Amino acid sequence: ETRLWTPDDMALGSRAALRAAPRMGIDPETRLWTPDDILWTPPEKSGERAEKFGPLTGKYCEDLASVFRRKTRTVTAGPVKFGSEHPIVRQTMGTTSTKDVKGTVDQIMRCADVGFDLVRITVVGMKEANACHEIRDSLNRKGYDIPLCADMHFQPKVAIKTAEAVEKIRINPGNFADGRKQDEDEVSYETDEDFLRDRDYMVEAFTPLIETCKKFDRAMRIGTNHGSLSARILSFYGDSPRGMVESAIEFADMCRALDYHNFVFSMKASNPVVMIQGYRLLAAEMYRLGWDYPLHLG
């Protein structure tokens, strides 16, 4: 007798939407998006993407023999601009506990003083999210406008609170909204239909953060991590650079559907060969799709 919810149940005003809103930390009157609202990039495995956009040519840079920056749009994080028309942005990462507001502020100021353009801090819960507001306020009072990037894990509601304070949010698709705890041995997707059907929670969890980033003019990094691909991605694409790229494209599709383009991509792997292949494959897909988003390396 258990009720099985469908994407249609998530429309504005439905009981499911009203129930989800407090959990996501958003106003119940805010529109909740469903998978049917997203213009998804056609699947790669079935050949639909090649039919619509042509075959993947293998082009991943402007010229194999010379160094030219790939033409990209400009992405803005506070006073800092990313993209091919701007100098490469130098980002570093804080080592203090984000809950240690004074220690974190002192370290960020030292980073700014030696020339870094942006500092990343880690947010794992609401205590760190609240601390981000104090850190930003303290830096502003001291005359430091260096942007902050918050590295988010697992909790969309915490990410929304954090995005109100910092200039850039980094999310990992594998553990943010497509990373519900599932044993990959218990998950099996053998067809495009099976794989695409399980996007409900991902859309529900991620779109409120996109709306928040649009509202506050925040930047975002969609940073896929080879070591933490979701069970869903692993089941369908395997532990592969293709899985990393497809995971990033899904999240980019949601951003684009909400007319949010202030984001960059990254592909992280402990194995340099996997990382390089991930970046090259992502760049090649962007050439094919006509996308121009900048890449973050690190």
Coordinates of N, CA, C and O in Angstrom, one line a residue, residues 60 81 131 162 171 219 264 270 286:
Y60 N 40.0 18.7 -28.5 CA 39.9 19.1 -27.1 C 40.6 20.4 -26.9 O 40.6 20.9 -25.7
K81 N 37.3 37.6 -12.1 CA 36.7 37.1 -13.3 C 37.5 35.9 -13.9 O 38.7 36.0 -13.9
A131 N 29.3 30.0 10.1 CA 30.6 30.6 10.2 C 31.0 31.4 9.0 O 31.7 32.4 9.1
T162 N 25.0 28.6 2.8 CA 26.4 29.1 2.6 C 26.5 30.0 1.4 O 27.2 31.0 1.4
I171 N 30.4 22.2 -5.8 CA 29.7 21.0 -5.5 C 30.2 19.8 -6.3 O 30.8 20.0 -7.4
A219 N 29.1 32.4 -8.1 CA 29.6 31.5 -9.1 C 29.5 30.1 -8.5 O 29.3 29.8 -7.3
V264 N 31.9 27.0 -13.7 CA 33.0 26.4 -14.3 C 33.0 24.9 -14.0 O 32.2 24.4 -13.2
S270 N 43.0 11.1 -8.7 CA 44.3 10.9 -8.1 C 45.3 10.4 -9.2 O 46.5 10.5 -9.1
M286 N 32.3 19.8 -25.0 CA 31.9 21.2 -25.1 C 32.1 21.8 -26.5 O 31.2 22.5 -27.0

